[in-house]
Short mmCIF file of C-alpha atoms in Angstrom, two decimals:
data_model
loop_
_atom_site.label_atom_id
_atom_site.label_comp_id
_atom_site.label_asym_id
_atom_site.label_seq_id
_atom_site.Cartn_x
_atom_site.Cartn_y
_atom_site.Cartn_z
CA UNK T 302 137.13 70.37 231.30
CA UNK T 303 134.63 68.60 233.56
CA UNK T 304 132.01 71.15 232.51
CA UNK T 305 132.42 70.40 228.80
CA UNK T 306 129.97 68.11 227.05
CA UNK T 307 131.41 64.67 226.28
CA UNK T 308 134.69 65.56 228.01
CA UNK T 309 135.29 61.84 228.59
CA UNK T 310 135.81 61.41 224.85
CA UNK T 311 138.53 64.04 224.55
CA UNK T 312 141.91 62.56 223.56
CA UNK T 313 144.65 62.13 226.14
CA UNK T 314 146.65 65.36 226.47
CA UNK T 315 149.92 64.85 224.61
CA UNK T 316 152.63 66.88 222.95
CA UNK T 317 155.90 66.45 221.06
CA UNK T 318 158.75 68.80 221.86
CA UNK T 319 162.43 69.10 221.00
CA UNK T 320 165.26 68.54 223.47
CA UNK T 321 168.59 70.00 222.32
CA UNK T 322 171.77 68.33 223.57
CA UNK T 323 173.56 71.67 224.00
CA UNK T 324 170.83 73.36 226.06
CA UNK T 325 170.78 72.70 229.81
CA UNK T 326 167.01 73.14 230.27
CA UNK T 327 164.49 72.49 227.47
CA UNK T 328 160.85 73.48 228.16
CA UNK T 329 158.00 71.33 226.88
CA UNK T 330 155.02 73.69 227.39
CA UNK T 331 153.30 70.63 228.91
CA UNK T 332 151.82 70.78 232.41
CA UNK T 333 152.41 67.96 234.90
CA UNK T 334 150.01 67.60 237.83
CA UNK T 335 150.84 65.84 241.08
CA UNK T 336 148.99 62.54 241.48
CA UNK T 337 148.41 61.95 237.77
CA UNK T 338 150.10 59.34 235.58
CA UNK T 339 152.20 60.15 232.52
CA UNK T 340 154.58 58.54 230.09
CA UNK T 341 157.54 60.04 228.28
CA UNK T 342 158.96 58.33 225.20
CA UNK T 343 161.38 58.81 222.34
CA UNK T 344 159.54 57.22 219.43
CA UNK T 345 161.69 55.47 216.84
CA UNK T 346 164.89 55.48 218.90
CA UNK T 347 165.63 51.84 218.02
CA UNK T 348 164.80 51.97 214.31
CA UNK T 349 167.56 51.23 211.81
CA UNK T 350 167.58 54.66 210.19
CA UNK T 351 166.57 56.64 213.26
CA UNK T 352 167.22 60.35 213.55
CA UNK T 353 166.67 60.20 217.32
CA UNK T 354 170.25 60.74 218.46
CA UNK T 355 172.61 63.47 219.56
CA UNK T 356 176.37 63.97 219.98
CA UNK T 357 178.49 64.23 223.11
CA UNK T 358 181.49 65.82 221.44
CA UNK T 359 182.28 63.22 218.78
CA UNK T 360 180.22 60.44 220.40
CA UNK T 361 176.94 59.65 218.63
CA UNK T 362 174.45 58.28 221.13
CA UNK T 363 170.69 57.76 221.55
CA UNK T 364 168.39 58.87 224.37
CA UNK T 365 169.53 56.01 226.63
CA UNK T 366 173.04 57.48 226.69
CA UNK T 367 176.17 55.48 227.43
CA UNK T 368 177.81 53.96 230.50
CA UNK T 369 181.22 54.74 231.95
CA UNK T 370 183.52 53.14 234.49
CA UNK T 371 187.00 53.58 235.94
CA UNK T 372 189.59 51.16 234.59
CA UNK T 373 192.27 50.76 237.27
CA UNK T 374 194.66 49.02 234.87
CA UNK T 375 194.60 51.93 232.40
CA UNK T 376 194.08 54.48 235.19
CA UNK T 377 191.31 56.25 233.25
CA UNK T 378 187.56 56.47 232.86
CA UNK T 379 186.25 54.40 229.97
CA UNK T 380 183.16 55.05 227.88
CA UNK T 381 182.14 53.55 224.54
CA UNK T 382 185.27 51.35 224.50
CA UNK T 383 188.02 53.91 225.09
CA UNK T 384 189.55 56.19 227.72
CA UNK T 385 187.89 59.60 227.83
CA UNK T 386 189.25 62.29 230.20
CA UNK T 387 185.95 64.19 230.44
CA UNK T 388 184.26 61.22 232.13
CA UNK T 389 185.99 62.06 235.40
CA UNK T 390 183.61 65.01 235.74
CA UNK T 391 180.33 64.67 237.63
CA UNK T 392 177.23 64.42 235.45
CA UNK T 393 174.00 66.03 236.61
CA UNK T 394 172.33 62.71 237.54
CA UNK T 395 175.26 60.50 238.62
CA UNK T 396 173.12 57.33 238.70
CA UNK T 397 172.02 57.73 235.06
CA UNK T 398 174.05 57.22 231.88
CA UNK T 399 175.95 60.00 230.21
CA UNK T 400 173.69 61.84 227.72
CA UNK T 401 170.61 59.93 228.83
CA UNK T 402 167.37 61.86 228.34
CA UNK T 403 166.43 63.27 231.75
CA UNK T 404 163.71 65.63 232.98
CA UNK T 405 162.55 67.81 235.83
CA UNK T 406 159.23 69.37 236.82
CA UNK T 407 158.82 73.00 237.80
CA UNK T 408 158.69 76.58 236.52
CA UNK T 409 160.67 77.43 233.39
CA UNK T 410 160.00 81.12 234.02
CA UNK T 411 158.85 82.82 237.22
CA UNK T 412 156.85 86.04 237.62
CA UNK T 413 158.54 88.81 239.56
CA UNK T 414 155.14 89.45 241.18
CA UNK T 415 151.90 87.51 240.90
CA UNK T 416 150.39 88.52 237.53
CA UNK T 417 146.77 89.43 236.97
CA UNK T 418 145.11 86.77 234.79
CA UNK T 419 144.87 87.94 231.19
CA UNK T 420 147.62 90.53 231.56
CA UNK T 421 150.65 88.27 231.94
CA UNK T 422 152.48 89.95 229.04
CA UNK T 423 152.63 93.19 231.03
CA UNK T 424 154.66 91.66 233.86
CA UNK T 425 158.36 90.95 234.26
CA UNK T 426 159.45 87.32 234.36
CA UNK T 427 162.58 85.72 235.79
CA UNK T 428 164.46 82.67 234.46
CA UNK T 429 164.09 79.32 236.18
CA UNK T 430 165.54 78.68 239.61
CA UNK T 431 167.79 75.60 239.36
CA UNK T 432 167.72 75.09 243.12
CA UNK T 433 163.97 74.40 242.90
CA UNK T 434 164.25 72.11 239.87
CA UNK T 435 167.15 69.92 241.02
CA UNK T 436 165.11 67.99 243.66
CA UNK T 437 162.61 67.00 240.95
CA UNK T 438 165.01 65.60 238.32
CA UNK T 439 164.65 62.01 237.12
CA UNK T 440 166.07 59.80 234.41
CA UNK T 441 163.96 58.91 231.37
CA UNK T 442 166.10 57.24 228.71
CA UNK T 443 163.92 55.94 225.86
CA UNK T 444 160.73 55.53 227.91
CA UNK T 445 159.27 55.96 231.37
CA UNK T 446 155.78 55.80 232.84
CA UNK T 447 155.34 57.41 236.25
CA UNK T 448 152.99 58.93 238.79
CA UNK T 449 153.86 62.58 239.26
CA UNK T 450 154.87 63.72 242.74
CA UNK T 451 155.41 67.34 241.64
CA UNK T 452 153.34 69.93 239.78
CA UNK T 453 154.75 72.19 237.07
CA UNK T 454 156.06 72.23 233.52
CA UNK T 455 158.04 69.27 232.19
CA UNK T 456 161.60 70.44 231.45
CA UNK T 457 164.17 68.05 229.94
CA UNK T 458 167.88 67.79 229.14
CA UNK T 459 170.72 65.50 228.13
CA UNK T 460 172.48 64.18 231.25
CA UNK T 461 175.92 65.71 230.91
CA UNK T 462 178.31 67.54 233.24
CA UNK T 463 177.34 71.18 233.78
CA UNK T 464 180.54 72.46 232.13
CA UNK T 465 180.42 70.18 229.06
CA UNK T 466 177.36 71.35 227.15
CA UNK T 467 179.48 73.53 224.87
CA UNK T 468 180.51 70.59 222.64
CA UNK T 469 177.13 68.84 222.45
CA UNK T 470 175.21 68.77 219.17
CA UNK T 471 171.92 67.48 217.84
CA UNK T 472 168.44 67.03 219.28
CA UNK T 473 165.72 64.45 219.79
CA UNK T 474 161.93 64.65 219.60
CA UNK T 475 160.24 63.68 222.86
CA UNK T 476 156.60 62.71 223.31
CA UNK T 477 154.83 63.17 226.65
CA UNK T 478 151.30 61.91 227.29
CA UNK T 479 148.97 62.04 230.26
CA UNK T 480 147.87 58.44 230.87
CA UNK T 481 145.32 58.99 233.68
CA UNK T 482 142.56 60.29 231.45
CA UNK T 483 139.78 61.36 231.34
CA UNK T 484 139.80 63.37 234.57
CA UNK T 485 137.49 62.12 237.26
CA UNK T 486 135.37 64.04 239.73
CA UNK T 487 136.86 66.25 242.43
CA UNK T 488 136.57 63.65 245.19
CA UNK T 489 139.73 62.02 243.79
CA UNK T 490 141.75 65.09 244.71
CA UNK T 491 140.55 65.02 248.30
CA UNK T 492 143.19 62.33 248.86
CA UNK T 493 145.88 64.92 248.20
CA UNK T 494 144.76 66.77 251.33
CA UNK T 495 145.18 63.69 253.54
CA UNK T 496 148.42 62.65 255.27
CA UNK T 497 150.27 59.85 253.54
CA UNK T 498 149.64 56.34 254.85
CA UNK T 499 153.34 55.81 255.53
CA UNK T 500 153.73 58.98 257.60
CA UNK T 501 154.82 58.50 261.21
CA UNK T 502 151.54 59.74 262.69
CA UNK T 503 149.34 57.46 260.58
CA UNK T 504 151.54 54.40 260.99
CA UNK T 505 151.53 54.87 264.79
CA UNK T 506 147.80 55.47 265.21
CA UNK T 507 146.54 52.99 262.61
CA UNK T 508 149.02 50.23 263.54
CA UNK T 509 149.18 49.20 259.89
CA UNK T 510 145.40 49.09 259.47
CA UNK T 511 144.15 51.93 257.29
CA UNK T 512 140.47 50.92 257.10
CA UNK T 513 137.63 50.97 259.60
CA UNK T 514 136.00 53.38 262.04
CA UNK T 515 138.05 55.56 264.33
CA UNK T 516 141.20 55.35 262.20
CA UNK T 517 143.02 58.25 260.55
CA UNK T 518 142.08 58.58 256.90
CA UNK T 519 145.17 58.66 254.74
CA UNK T 520 146.39 58.70 251.17
CA UNK T 521 148.22 55.51 250.09
CA UNK T 522 149.68 57.48 247.15
CA UNK T 523 150.89 60.34 249.30
CA UNK T 524 154.61 59.66 249.20
CA UNK T 525 156.72 59.48 252.34
CA UNK T 526 159.29 56.75 252.87
CA UNK T 527 158.50 55.04 249.58
CA UNK T 528 156.85 51.90 250.97
CA UNK T 529 154.72 50.00 248.49
CA UNK T 530 150.94 50.04 248.91
CA UNK T 531 150.92 46.34 249.88
CA UNK T 532 153.27 47.14 252.77
CA UNK T 533 151.07 49.98 253.99
CA UNK T 534 147.53 48.66 253.67
CA UNK T 535 146.26 45.80 255.78
CA UNK T 536 142.65 44.70 256.00
CA UNK T 537 142.03 43.16 259.40
#
């Protein structure tokens, strides 16, 4: 892209894809790159005559899903105002609402062997590996803007229990857009090769000061313990 004329005027990469409530993993055909910023939204979810909803059995709900709690008096789990036995099961992201739009980043299909570029259709491909996707899952709901910490295809789902997808119905249209656009020169990506500023080595050597001569160069966006940039950087 950087070699194209007027690449800076190209529109932000964006796509709309369908997420089905009854399918456990829905591919988007949209690439996510570590270090870049994106947003995911369900447009029109709050409109009066919206079609952006799906069904958890007989429960009609939008992309934000619905909450549940245990009622000790009734000795049952309650959701949407009544006791529901299925709520005692464990949903895929326990901290997110039932049926909330959720996503992961990774490979929807995997080559059995590394394919030769241009001849991919001649190779055998394997289905996704859930063990690799699970560490990347995150809740979306109606909207989220985030900096990617993984690289791969965006893959989404309704946050339900693994054994309960059989009675789900409906789908929603999801829009994903790359916000950090246009791409900038390659020096930006040099940061990805540096240790994160909150790593043990950098914190010990730099003593909280990540500027100046003789200090370890580091990436303030490199992940680690999750400290904020203001907690990491200090200009003496």
